[in-house]
Amino acid sequence: MNNTTIDALKVSRQTQENRLSGNMGVGELVMNVLAFSSPLATVAGTLPVLLMFSGQTAPAIYLLVTLMLLIFSVGFVKMSRSVQGPGGFYSFVTAGLGKPAGLGGAFLALFGYIFIGFFAPSFFGVTLQGFVVNTLGGPDIPWYWYALAITAVTTLLAYNRIDLSAKLLTIVMLLEVAVVVVFDVASFSANGLGAMQGAGFALPSITDATLGLALLFAVGNFFGFEATVIYRDEVKDPDKTIPRATYLAVVGIGLFYAMAAWAFIAFFGADKIQAEAGNNTVNLFNDALVGLVGRIFADIAVIMLITSVLACMLSIQNIAARYSFALASDHALPRFLGRVHPKHKSPYASALAVGTIWAAATALFSLLGVAPEALYPIASGSGTFAVLLLMFITSFAVLVYFARRRSFEPESVWKTVVAPVISVLFLGAITCLAIANYPELIGGSAILTLIFMTFTFALFFGGIIYALFLRANRPEVYARLGRQKID
């Protein structure tokens, strides 16, 4: 055996040792990404806000967004079969728009998901604190201790093999869905078939002043489905599992929230739902549950809401850790973040880093006396905008990638031209709406809007500048960018 062969075997062995591993099937992958949208928290918290903007048109808006994101998924799935690296959108943008844009997209992904996830510790802390004091009559422990505790729990789970997270998330998701299904059935049954028919779907008008905000909030409820590709190395038969999980996630999220919105309308009445949601946004779901199935079930739903936030945070931490791992493996971030646990085959160093960032931020803001209620809308809104911007950039990258290939490898016009064009137009319009309504998205002032929006765009362009620096000064690192394996 010559030296070249020995060196090749060493490289192959090192690659295998530094590769993530798992055994998720379609169902587990779907539940893993559905946890991101935190179904119960969305129905209890975000859906009343959307009803306040849209009223009885909310179900139709969810179905419209479902259709648009299914069209996005056509090019997305096609891209996942052509670009087989485990870097998710990082790989997709690199393949379509080049390494500089790919690195900018990776920074958007990493910081976007870290920001979105940071809503959870403060929200969890406030919710659990209120439940312990007001419902259980327990001690008034400061919210930040609960926030630090949940961060420790999710970090421990993210540290372990992905299959453990997938099993836990599957159980929590099934329980969450069961609570909302009980609400749906009870609502439709409360006033008989007539009320259900009276709450039929109403189509939104393009002249509705609040349609843009309603669409923006609805699209945000779907986030998580786009992360299926980041788990390529951790699922069974990725070329089948990822497409099936993607389509199932989009359809499942859309129908689930459309039905829940319809149930709200059936209970409160089509002519009253918008006013009710505006007057009682925070307690709309809880009050409806108490009226339909009683206080005991409503308290059970609060417990499930608390576990829902934990599941959401774990799902986001898993995604953020894998983007950090991808960047570190390409040497764009410190290499220790690219370590794989020898037993769990998880990106444990990156998972620990994400948990440490959340814990440190929680401690810092609590010491500064920042109210937790001020943290989670800013964290969630700014992170949502970063991921939305990334999805728009990715849709454009998909279109460019297949347009370049048509000259030597023409493929389905629907999958490689029509669907990507529709996706670019739709996501571009939603991104413009997000920019126009950014203060409402983060619940902040004009100054905060300027700071966080500037920071978001600086992430993308900063990544481009960093890539150009690497090309000029560290070409061996630049050559690694993108984690690409293109067929």
GROMACS .gro file of C-alpha atoms in nm:
model
  487
    1MET     CA    1   0.000   0.000   0.000
    2ASN     CA    2   0.163   0.328  -0.113
    3ASN     CA    3   0.172   0.655   0.081
    4THR     CA    4  -0.099   0.817  -0.131
    5THR     CA    5  -0.344   0.538  -0.053
    6ILE     CA    6  -0.261   0.555   0.318
    7ASP     CA    7  -0.316   0.933   0.320
    8ALA     CA    8  -0.648   0.891   0.139
    9LEU     CA    9  -0.763   0.634   0.395
   10LYS     CA   10  -0.665   0.869   0.679
   11VAL     CA   11  -0.865   1.155   0.525
   12SER     CA   12  -1.165   0.925   0.474
   13ARG     CA   13  -1.146   0.803   0.834
   14GLN     CA   14  -1.122   1.161   0.966
   15THR     CA   15  -1.420   1.264   0.753
   16GLN     CA   16  -1.631   0.979   0.890
   17GLU     CA   17  -1.526   1.058   1.248
   18ASN     CA   18  -1.623   1.423   1.198
   19ARG     CA   19  -1.962   1.345   1.048
   20LEU     CA   20  -2.295   1.372   1.227
   21SER     CA   21  -2.507   1.061   1.247
   22GLY     CA   22  -2.865   0.971   1.333
   23ASN     CA   23  -3.152   0.745   1.239
   24MET     CA   24  -3.457   0.970   1.203
   25GLY     CA   25  -3.742   0.865   0.979
   26VAL     CA   26  -4.003   1.085   0.810
   27GLY     CA   27  -4.229   1.107   1.115
   28GLU     CA   28  -3.951   1.199   1.357
   29LEU     CA   29  -3.807   1.458   1.119
   30VAL     CA   30  -4.151   1.615   1.072
   31MET     CA   31  -4.205   1.634   1.448
   32ASN     CA   32  -3.855   1.773   1.498
   33VAL     CA   33  -3.922   2.066   1.265
   34LEU     CA   34  -4.288   2.111   1.368
   35ALA     CA   35  -4.167   2.171   1.723
   36PHE     CA   36  -4.002   2.487   1.591
   37SER     CA   37  -4.342   2.646   1.527
   38SER     CA   38  -4.454   2.551   1.880
   39PRO     CA   39  -4.813   2.465   1.776
   40LEU     CA   40  -4.981   2.524   2.112
   41ALA     CA   41  -4.791   2.847   2.178
   42THR     CA   42  -4.885   2.965   1.828
   43VAL     CA   43  -5.255   2.886   1.873
   44ALA     CA   44  -5.257   3.050   2.217
   45GLY     CA   45  -5.030   3.346   2.140
   46THR     CA   46  -4.977   3.425   1.772
   47LEU     CA   47  -5.308   3.315   1.621
   48PRO     CA   48  -5.513   3.566   1.826
   49VAL     CA   49  -5.283   3.840   1.693
   50LEU     CA   50  -5.343   3.723   1.337
   51LEU     CA   51  -5.720   3.711   1.403
   52MET     CA   52  -5.697   4.069   1.528
   53PHE     CA   53  -5.552   4.168   1.188
   54SER     CA   54  -5.752   3.939   0.962
   55GLY     CA   55  -6.075   3.838   1.136
   56GLN     CA   56  -6.270   3.567   0.955
   57THR     CA   57  -6.024   3.564   0.662
   58ALA     CA   58  -5.753   3.399   0.879
   59PRO     CA   59  -5.824   3.037   0.762
   60ALA     CA   60  -5.805   3.142   0.396
   61ILE     CA   61  -5.480   3.331   0.463
   62TYR     CA   62  -5.326   3.016   0.612
   63LEU     CA   63  -5.435   2.813   0.310
   64LEU     CA   64  -5.291   3.077   0.073
   65VAL     CA   65  -4.957   3.073   0.256
   66THR     CA   66  -4.963   2.690   0.253
   67LEU     CA   67  -5.004   2.693  -0.125
   68MET     CA   68  -4.722   2.946  -0.172
   69LEU     CA   69  -4.482   2.755   0.055
   70LEU     CA   70  -4.567   2.428  -0.120
   71ILE     CA   71  -4.461   2.596  -0.443
   72PHE     CA   72  -4.142   2.711  -0.269
   73SER     CA   73  -4.087   2.352  -0.156
   74VAL     CA   74  -4.088   2.226  -0.515
   75GLY     CA   75  -3.762   2.405  -0.598
   76PHE     CA   76  -3.636   2.351  -0.243
   77VAL     CA   77  -3.679   1.974  -0.267
   78LYS     CA   78  -3.531   1.963  -0.616
   79MET     CA   79  -3.231   2.157  -0.485
   80SER     CA   80  -3.190   1.917  -0.190
   81ARG     CA   81  -3.145   1.631  -0.435
   82SER     CA   82  -2.893   1.820  -0.646
   83VAL     CA   83  -2.691   1.983  -0.366
   84GLN     CA   84  -2.633   1.705  -0.116
   85GLY     CA   85  -2.410   1.875   0.138
   86PRO     CA   86  -2.548   1.886   0.495
   87GLY     CA   87  -2.516   2.265   0.518
   88GLY     CA   88  -2.882   2.344   0.446
   89PHE     CA   89  -2.937   2.693   0.307
   90TYR     CA   90  -2.564   2.756   0.345
   91SER     CA   91  -2.500   2.496   0.074
   92PHE     CA   92  -2.795   2.608  -0.140
   93VAL     CA   93  -2.697   2.976  -0.154
   94THR     CA   94  -2.333   2.883  -0.218
   95ALA     CA   95  -2.432   2.659  -0.510
   96GLY     CA   96  -2.659   2.924  -0.664
   97LEU     CA   97  -2.491   3.256  -0.588
   98GLY     CA   98  -2.132   3.167  -0.499
   99LYS     CA   99  -1.924   3.127  -0.186
  100PRO     CA  100  -1.939   3.491  -0.064
  101ALA     CA  101  -2.319   3.500  -0.072
  102GLY     CA  102  -2.326   3.149   0.076
  103LEU     CA  103  -2.123   3.260   0.376
  104GLY     CA  104  -2.345   3.566   0.419
  105GLY     CA  105  -2.650   3.337   0.410
  106ALA     CA  106  -2.491   3.106   0.667
  107PHE     CA  107  -2.439   3.399   0.906
  108LEU     CA  108  -2.803   3.499   0.858
  109ALA     CA  109  -2.910   3.144   0.939
  110LEU     CA  110  -2.691   3.105   1.246
  111PHE     CA  111  -2.771   3.437   1.409
  112GLY     CA  112  -3.135   3.431   1.293
  113TYR     CA  113  -3.202   3.099   1.463
  114ILE     CA  114  -3.007   3.198   1.774
  115PHE     CA  115  -3.215   3.518   1.798
  116ILE     CA  116  -3.547   3.337   1.743
  117GLY     CA  117  -3.455   3.080   2.006
  118PHE     CA  118  -3.375   3.347   2.263
  119PHE     CA  119  -3.746   3.434   2.287
  120ALA     CA  120  -3.801   3.102   2.465
  121PRO     CA  121  -3.605   3.138   2.794
  122SER     CA  122  -3.776   3.464   2.890
  123PHE     CA  123  -4.121   3.350   2.770
  124PHE     CA  124  -4.080   3.018   2.951
  125GLY     CA  125  -3.963   3.193   3.268
  126VAL     CA  126  -4.255   3.435   3.281
  127THR     CA  127  -4.513   3.167   3.196
  128LEU     CA  128  -4.386   2.914   3.449
  129GLN     CA  129  -4.341   3.178   3.718
  130GLY     CA  130  -4.704   3.286   3.675
  131PHE     CA  131  -4.830   2.927   3.678
  132VAL     CA  132  -4.637   2.836   3.995
  133VAL     CA  133  -4.749   3.148   4.183
  134ASN     CA  134  -5.105   3.197   4.060
  135THR     CA  135  -5.222   2.842   3.993
  136LEU     CA  136  -5.016   2.628   4.229
  137GLY     CA  137  -4.975   2.887   4.504
  138GLY     CA  138  -4.601   2.821   4.509
  139PRO     CA  139  -4.303   3.047   4.580
  140ASP     CA  140  -4.235   3.353   4.367
  141ILE     CA  141  -3.903   3.251   4.211
  142PRO     CA  142  -3.754   3.512   3.973
  143TRP     CA  143  -3.816   3.437   3.605
  144TYR     CA  144  -3.447   3.420   3.514
  145TRP     CA  145  -3.391   3.105   3.724
  146TYR     CA  146  -3.655   2.926   3.521
  147ALA     CA  147  -3.497   3.066   3.203
  148LEU     CA  148  -3.154   2.937   3.298
  149ALA     CA  149  -3.302   2.600   3.394
  150ILE     CA  150  -3.472   2.547   3.057
  151THR     CA  151  -3.152   2.650   2.879
  152ALA     CA  152  -2.961   2.384   3.074
  153VAL     CA  153  -3.221   2.118   2.990
  154THR     CA  154  -3.232   2.188   2.616
  155THR     CA  155  -2.853   2.209   2.599
  156LEU     CA  156  -2.822   1.869   2.764
  157LEU     CA  157  -3.067   1.721   2.514
  158ALA     CA  158  -2.900   1.893   2.215
  159TYR     CA  159  -2.564   1.762   2.339
  160ASN     CA  160  -2.691   1.405   2.296
  161ARG     CA  161  -2.770   1.208   1.982
  162ILE     CA  162  -3.043   1.364   1.765
  163ASP     CA  163  -3.261   1.053   1.801
  164LEU     CA  164  -3.319   1.138   2.170
  165SER     CA  165  -3.442   1.488   2.083
  166ALA     CA  166  -3.658   1.345   1.804
  167LYS     CA  167  -3.832   1.097   2.036
  168LEU     CA  168  -3.898   1.362   2.302
  169LEU     CA  169  -4.022   1.614   2.047
  170THR     CA  170  -4.254   1.355   1.892
  171ILE     CA  171  -4.420   1.288   2.228
  172VAL     CA  172  -4.457   1.659   2.310
  173MET     CA  173  -4.591   1.741   1.962
  174LEU     CA  174  -4.857   1.469   1.981
  175LEU     CA  175  -4.974   1.600   2.319
  176GLU     CA  176  -4.982   1.959   2.191
  177VAL     CA  177  -5.178   1.861   1.884
  178ALA     CA  178  -5.422   1.666   2.102
  179VAL     CA  179  -5.495   1.976   2.313
  180VAL     CA  180  -5.568   2.189   2.004
  181VAL     CA  181  -5.779   1.913   1.845
  182VAL     CA  182  -5.990   1.898   2.164
  183PHE     CA  183  -6.036   2.275   2.136
  184ASP     CA  184  -6.133   2.246   1.769
  185VAL     CA  185  -6.386   1.968   1.825
  186ALA     CA  186  -6.536   2.139   2.132
  187SER     CA  187  -6.565   2.468   1.947
  188PHE     CA  188  -6.734   2.321   1.642
  189SER     CA  189  -6.966   2.116   1.864
  190ALA     CA  190  -7.063   2.397   2.102
  191ASN     CA  191  -7.321   2.569   1.882
  192GLY     CA  192  -7.405   2.292   1.640
  193LEU     CA  193  -7.358   2.253   1.266
  194GLY     CA  194  -7.520   2.589   1.192
  195ALA     CA  195  -7.248   2.782   1.372
  196MET     CA  196  -6.982   2.581   1.193
  197GLN     CA  197  -7.134   2.660   0.855
  198GLY     CA  198  -7.173   3.025   0.953
  199ALA     CA  199  -6.801   3.043   1.018
  200GLY     CA  200  -6.718   2.951   0.662
  201PHE     CA  201  -6.405   3.071   0.489
  202ALA     CA  202  -6.395   3.433   0.377
  203LEU     CA  203  -6.137   3.538   0.123
  204PRO     CA  204  -5.915   3.835   0.209
  205SER     CA  205  -5.925   4.147  -0.006
  206ILE     CA  206  -5.606   4.294  -0.143
  207THR     CA  207  -5.734   4.632  -0.025
  208ASP     CA  208  -5.746   4.522   0.341
  209ALA     CA  209  -5.517   4.757   0.533
  210THR     CA  210  -5.398   4.481   0.767
  211LEU     CA  211  -5.356   4.206   0.506
  212GLY     CA  212  -4.979   4.259   0.490
  213LEU     CA  213  -4.933   4.212   0.863
  214ALA     CA  214  -5.162   3.909   0.863
  215LEU     CA  215  -4.960   3.745   0.584
  216LEU     CA  216  -4.636   3.827   0.764
  217PHE     CA  217  -4.748   3.666   1.089
  218ALA     CA  218  -4.890   3.364   0.905
  219VAL     CA  219  -4.564   3.299   0.719
  220GLY     CA  220  -4.375   3.318   1.050
  221ASN     CA  221  -4.594   3.037   1.186
  222PHE     CA  222  -4.453   2.800   0.922
  223PHE     CA  223  -4.088   2.847   1.013
  224GLY     CA  224  -3.906   2.524   1.089
  225PHE     CA  225  -4.006   2.328   0.777
  226GLU     CA  226  -3.711   2.479   0.589
  227ALA     CA  227  -3.470   2.314   0.835
  228THR     CA  228  -3.531   1.960   0.709
  229VAL     CA  229  -3.223   1.980   0.484
  230ILE     CA  230  -2.984   2.057   0.770
  231TYR     CA  231  -3.038   1.702   0.902
  232ARG     CA  232  -2.923   1.527   0.583
  233ASP     CA  233  -2.658   1.321   0.762
  234GLU     CA  234  -2.893   1.225   1.045
  235VAL     CA  235  -3.192   1.073   0.865
  236LYS     CA  236  -3.261   0.745   0.692
  237ASP     CA  237  -3.245   0.765   0.311
  238PRO     CA  238  -3.226   1.148   0.292
  239ASP     CA  239  -3.330   1.167  -0.075
  240LYS     CA  240  -3.671   1.027   0.024
  241THR     CA  241  -3.703   1.134   0.387
  242ILE     CA  242  -3.628   1.505   0.339
  243PRO     CA  243  -3.875   1.569   0.052
  244ARG     CA  244  -4.154   1.376   0.225
  245ALA     CA  245  -4.093   1.549   0.558
  246THR     CA  246  -4.083   1.891   0.390
  247TYR     CA  247  -4.416   1.851   0.211
  248LEU     CA  248  -4.582   1.690   0.514
  249ALA     CA  249  -4.459   1.969   0.741
  250VAL     CA  250  -4.591   2.247   0.516
  251VAL     CA  251  -4.930   2.082   0.461
  252GLY     CA  252  -4.959   1.977   0.825
  253ILE     CA  253  -4.879   2.325   0.959
  254GLY     CA  254  -5.113   2.496   0.715
  255LEU     CA  255  -5.416   2.273   0.775
  256PHE     CA  256  -5.357   2.263   1.151
  257TYR     CA  257  -5.356   2.642   1.192
  258ALA     CA  258  -5.634   2.699   0.938
  259MET     CA  259  -5.855   2.459   1.136
  260ALA     CA  260  -5.766   2.624   1.467
  261ALA     CA  261  -5.846   2.969   1.324
  262TRP     CA  262  -6.177   2.834   1.195
  263ALA     CA  263  -6.252   2.695   1.544
  264PHE     CA  264  -6.195   3.039   1.699
  265ILE     CA  265  -6.433   3.192   1.446
  266ALA     CA  266  -6.694   2.922   1.508
  267PHE     CA  267  -6.684   2.985   1.884
  268PHE     CA  268  -6.682   3.365   1.892
  269GLY     CA  269  -6.872   3.427   1.569
  270ALA     CA  270  -6.753   3.553   1.231
  271ASP     CA  271  -6.882   3.904   1.298
  272LYS     CA  272  -6.724   3.929   1.645
  273ILE     CA  273  -6.391   3.745   1.624
  274GLN     CA  274  -6.180   4.041   1.514
  275ALA     CA  275  -6.307   4.262   1.797
  276GLU     CA  276  -6.272   3.982   2.052
  277ALA     CA  277  -5.915   3.913   1.944
  278GLY     CA  278  -5.831   4.282   1.965
  279ASN     CA  279  -5.983   4.326   2.311
  280ASN     CA  280  -5.854   4.003   2.467
  281THR     CA  281  -5.550   3.898   2.264
  282VAL     CA  282  -5.350   3.745   2.548
  283ASN     CA  283  -5.627   3.536   2.705
  284LEU     CA  284  -5.842   3.460   2.401
  285PHE     CA  285  -5.746   3.091   2.382
  286ASN     CA  286  -5.748   3.031   2.757
  287ASP     CA  287  -6.090   3.194   2.801
  288ALA     CA  288  -6.230   2.992   2.510
  289LEU     CA  289  -6.094   2.669   2.661
  290VAL     CA  290  -6.244   2.748   3.003
  291GLY     CA  291  -6.579   2.818   2.841
  292LEU     CA  292  -6.570   2.504   2.627
  293VAL     CA  293  -6.411   2.231   2.841
  294GLY     CA  294  -6.361   2.381   3.187
  295ARG     CA  295  -6.086   2.521   3.407
  296ILE     CA  296  -5.910   2.189   3.472
  297PHE     CA  297  -5.845   2.124   3.103
  298ALA     CA  298  -5.738   2.486   3.058
  299ASP     CA  299  -5.479   2.440   3.334
  300ILE     CA  300  -5.357   2.123   3.161
  301ALA     CA  301  -5.323   2.328   2.843
  302VAL     CA  302  -5.104   2.580   3.031
  303ILE     CA  303  -4.875   2.294   3.138
  304MET     CA  304  -4.859   2.176   2.778
  305LEU     CA  305  -4.785   2.534   2.670
  306ILE     CA  306  -4.483   2.532   2.901
  307THR     CA  307  -4.356   2.203   2.754
  308SER     CA  308  -4.433   2.340   2.407
  309VAL     CA  309  -4.188   2.624   2.464
  310LEU     CA  310  -3.924   2.375   2.577
  311ALA     CA  311  -3.977   2.167   2.263
  312CYS     CA  312  -3.959   2.478   2.043
  313MET     CA  313  -3.636   2.590   2.207
  314LEU     CA  314  -3.480   2.245   2.167
  315SER     CA  315  -3.576   2.231   1.799
  316ILE     CA  316  -3.421   2.575   1.734
  317GLN     CA  317  -3.107   2.489   1.931
  318ASN     CA  318  -3.059   2.174   1.723
  319ILE     CA  319  -3.085   2.378   1.402
  320ALA     CA  320  -2.856   2.660   1.518
  321ALA     CA  321  -2.597   2.409   1.642
  322ARG     CA  322  -2.586   2.243   1.300
  323TYR     CA  323  -2.530   2.570   1.117
  324SER     CA  324  -2.253   2.652   1.365
  325PHE     CA  325  -2.108   2.304   1.308
  326ALA     CA  326  -2.121   2.347   0.929
  327LEU     CA  327  -1.937   2.679   0.945
  328ALA     CA  328  -1.676   2.546   1.188
  329SER     CA  329  -1.620   2.236   0.975
  330ASP     CA  330  -1.541   2.472   0.687
  331HIS     CA  331  -1.306   2.667   0.921
  332ALA     CA  332  -1.515   2.984   0.887
  333LEU     CA  333  -1.573   2.970   1.265
  334PRO     CA  334  -1.335   2.842   1.536
  335ARG     CA  335  -1.266   2.475   1.465
  336PHE     CA  336  -1.360   2.349   1.812
  337LEU     CA  337  -1.724   2.426   1.723
  338GLY     CA  338  -1.695   2.157   1.453
  339ARG     CA  339  -1.630   1.875   1.697
  340VAL     CA  340  -1.853   1.567   1.682
  341HIS     CA  341  -1.923   1.370   1.998
  342PRO     CA  342  -1.755   1.029   1.964
  343LYS     CA  343  -2.055   0.845   2.109
  344HIS     CA  344  -2.361   1.056   2.029
  345LYS     CA  345  -2.237   1.173   1.685
  346SER     CA  346  -2.385   1.513   1.767
  347PRO     CA  347  -2.242   1.866   1.721
  348TYR     CA  348  -2.200   1.884   2.096
  349ALA     CA  349  -1.951   2.173   2.104
  350SER     CA  350  -2.181   2.394   1.895
  351ALA     CA  351  -2.483   2.290   2.103
  352LEU     CA  352  -2.296   2.392   2.419
  353ALA     CA  353  -2.195   2.722   2.258
  354VAL     CA  354  -2.555   2.811   2.164
  355GLY     CA  355  -2.675   2.724   2.515
  356THR     CA  356  -2.396   2.932   2.667
  357ILE     CA  357  -2.490   3.234   2.453
  358TRP     CA  358  -2.855   3.209   2.564
  359ALA     CA  359  -2.759   3.166   2.931
  360ALA     CA  360  -2.515   3.458   2.921
  361ALA     CA  361  -2.770   3.684   2.749
  362THR     CA  362  -3.036   3.587   3.005
  363ALA     CA  363  -2.801   3.669   3.291
  364LEU     CA  364  -2.692   3.997   3.132
  365PHE     CA  365  -3.044   4.129   3.065
  366SER     CA  366  -3.167   4.023   3.409
  367LEU     CA  367  -2.875   4.211   3.571
  368LEU     CA  368  -2.958   4.516   3.358
  369GLY     CA  369  -3.316   4.497   3.479
  370VAL     CA  370  -3.470   4.446   3.132
  371ALA     CA  371  -3.825   4.313   3.162
  372PRO     CA  372  -3.863   3.965   3.008
  373GLU     CA  373  -4.179   4.082   2.831
  374ALA     CA  374  -3.958   4.322   2.634
  375LEU     CA  375  -3.712   4.051   2.533
  376TYR     CA  376  -3.914   3.788   2.354
  377PRO     CA  377  -4.087   4.004   2.089
  378ILE     CA  378  -3.755   4.163   1.993
  379ALA     CA  379  -3.570   3.830   1.987
  380SER     CA  380  -3.842   3.649   1.797
  381GLY     CA  381  -3.916   3.934   1.555
  382SER     CA  382  -3.556   4.014   1.463
  383GLY     CA  383  -3.471   3.645   1.422
  384THR     CA  384  -3.782   3.587   1.212
  385PHE     CA  385  -3.682   3.869   0.977
  386ALA     CA  386  -3.331   3.723   0.937
  387VAL     CA  387  -3.468   3.379   0.845
  388LEU     CA  388  -3.729   3.530   0.613
  389LEU     CA  389  -3.457   3.728   0.435
  390LEU     CA  390  -3.253   3.408   0.409
  391MET     CA  391  -3.549   3.220   0.257
  392PHE     CA  392  -3.588   3.493  -0.006
  393ILE     CA  393  -3.216   3.481  -0.089
  394THR     CA  394  -3.232   3.100  -0.106
  395SER     CA  395  -3.532   3.105  -0.342
  396PHE     CA  396  -3.336   3.337  -0.571
  397ALA     CA  397  -3.030   3.110  -0.544
  398VAL     CA  398  -3.241   2.809  -0.646
  399LEU     CA  399  -3.369   2.996  -0.952
  400VAL     CA  400  -3.017   3.101  -1.058
  401TYR     CA  401  -2.871   2.755  -0.995
  402PHE     CA  402  -3.117   2.576  -1.224
  403ALA     CA  403  -3.113   2.854  -1.484
  404ARG     CA  404  -2.735   2.804  -1.523
  405ARG     CA  405  -2.781   2.429  -1.562
  406ARG     CA  406  -3.052   2.446  -1.828
  407SER     CA  407  -2.797   2.490  -2.106
  408PHE     CA  408  -2.638   2.149  -2.042
  409GLU     CA  409  -2.891   1.964  -1.824
  410PRO     CA  410  -3.249   2.084  -1.893
  411GLU     CA  411  -3.503   1.959  -1.639
  412SER     CA  412  -3.870   2.008  -1.552
  413VAL     CA  413  -3.971   2.367  -1.631
  414TRP     CA  414  -4.221   2.361  -1.343
  415LYS     CA  415  -3.965   2.251  -1.084
  416THR     CA  416  -3.670   2.459  -1.202
  417VAL     CA  417  -3.826   2.774  -1.347
  418VAL     CA  418  -4.195   2.837  -1.274
  419ALA     CA  419  -4.203   2.731  -0.907
  420PRO     CA  420  -3.877   2.915  -0.821
  421VAL     CA  421  -4.000   3.234  -0.995
  422ILE     CA  422  -4.328   3.227  -0.799
  423SER     CA  423  -4.130   3.168  -0.479
  424VAL     CA  424  -3.900   3.465  -0.547
  425LEU     CA  425  -4.198   3.694  -0.609
  426PHE     CA  426  -4.394   3.573  -0.305
  427LEU     CA  427  -4.106   3.573  -0.058
  428GLY     CA  428  -3.982   3.903  -0.199
  429ALA     CA  429  -4.323   4.059  -0.133
  430ILE     CA  430  -4.334   3.915   0.221
  431THR     CA  431  -3.981   4.045   0.289
  432CYS     CA  432  -4.086   4.393   0.175
  433LEU     CA  433  -4.387   4.372   0.407
  434ALA     CA  434  -4.155   4.273   0.692
  435ILE     CA  435  -3.931   4.575   0.624
  436ALA     CA  436  -4.230   4.809   0.608
  437ASN     CA  437  -4.381   4.669   0.928
  438TYR     CA  438  -4.061   4.596   1.120
  439PRO     CA  439  -4.160   4.800   1.430
  440GLU     CA  440  -4.475   4.586   1.469
  441LEU     CA  441  -4.271   4.270   1.406
  442ILE     CA  442  -4.034   4.335   1.697
  443GLY     CA  443  -4.274   4.538   1.910
  444GLY     CA  444  -4.012   4.810   1.934
  445SER     CA  445  -3.936   5.173   1.860
  446ALA     CA  446  -3.791   5.337   1.551
  447ILE     CA  447  -3.444   5.332   1.709
  448LEU     CA  448  -3.462   4.957   1.779
  449THR     CA  449  -3.591   4.903   1.426
  450LEU     CA  450  -3.290   5.084   1.282
  451ILE     CA  451  -3.046   4.895   1.504
  452PHE     CA  452  -3.177   4.543   1.442
  453MET     CA  453  -3.254   4.585   1.074
  454THR     CA  454  -2.909   4.732   1.012
  455PHE     CA  455  -2.753   4.446   1.206
  456THR     CA  456  -2.945   4.188   1.001
  457PHE     CA  457  -2.831   4.323   0.665
  458ALA     CA  458  -2.480   4.370   0.806
  459LEU     CA  459  -2.470   3.995   0.881
  460PHE     CA  460  -2.527   3.908   0.516
  461PHE     CA  461  -2.292   4.167   0.367
  462GLY     CA  462  -2.040   4.106   0.645
  463GLY     CA  463  -2.034   3.740   0.544
  464ILE     CA  464  -1.967   3.840   0.184
  465ILE     CA  465  -1.679   4.066   0.290
  466TYR     CA  466  -1.537   3.794   0.516
  467ALA     CA  467  -1.548   3.544   0.229
  468LEU     CA  468  -1.363   3.785   0.001
  469PHE     CA  469  -1.104   3.833   0.275
  470LEU     CA  470  -1.061   3.455   0.297
  471ARG     CA  471  -1.026   3.428  -0.080
  472ALA     CA  472  -0.744   3.682  -0.076
  473ASN     CA  473  -0.566   3.575   0.243
  474ARG     CA  474  -0.667   3.215   0.324
  475PRO     CA  475  -0.756   3.047  -0.005
  476GLU     CA  476  -0.747   2.700   0.154
  477VAL     CA  477  -1.034   2.802   0.385
  478TYR     CA  478  -1.221   2.978   0.104
  479ALA     CA  479  -1.206   2.658  -0.101
  480ARG     CA  480  -1.390   2.471   0.177
  481LEU     CA  481  -1.685   2.710   0.199
  482GLY     CA  482  -2.031   2.582   0.116
  483ARG     CA  483  -2.013   2.216   0.224
  484GLN     CA  484  -2.111   2.120  -0.129
  485LYS     CA  485  -2.166   1.787  -0.288
  486ILE     CA  486  -2.336   1.860  -0.621
  487ASP     CA  487  -2.477   1.601  -0.861
   0.00000   0.00000   0.00000
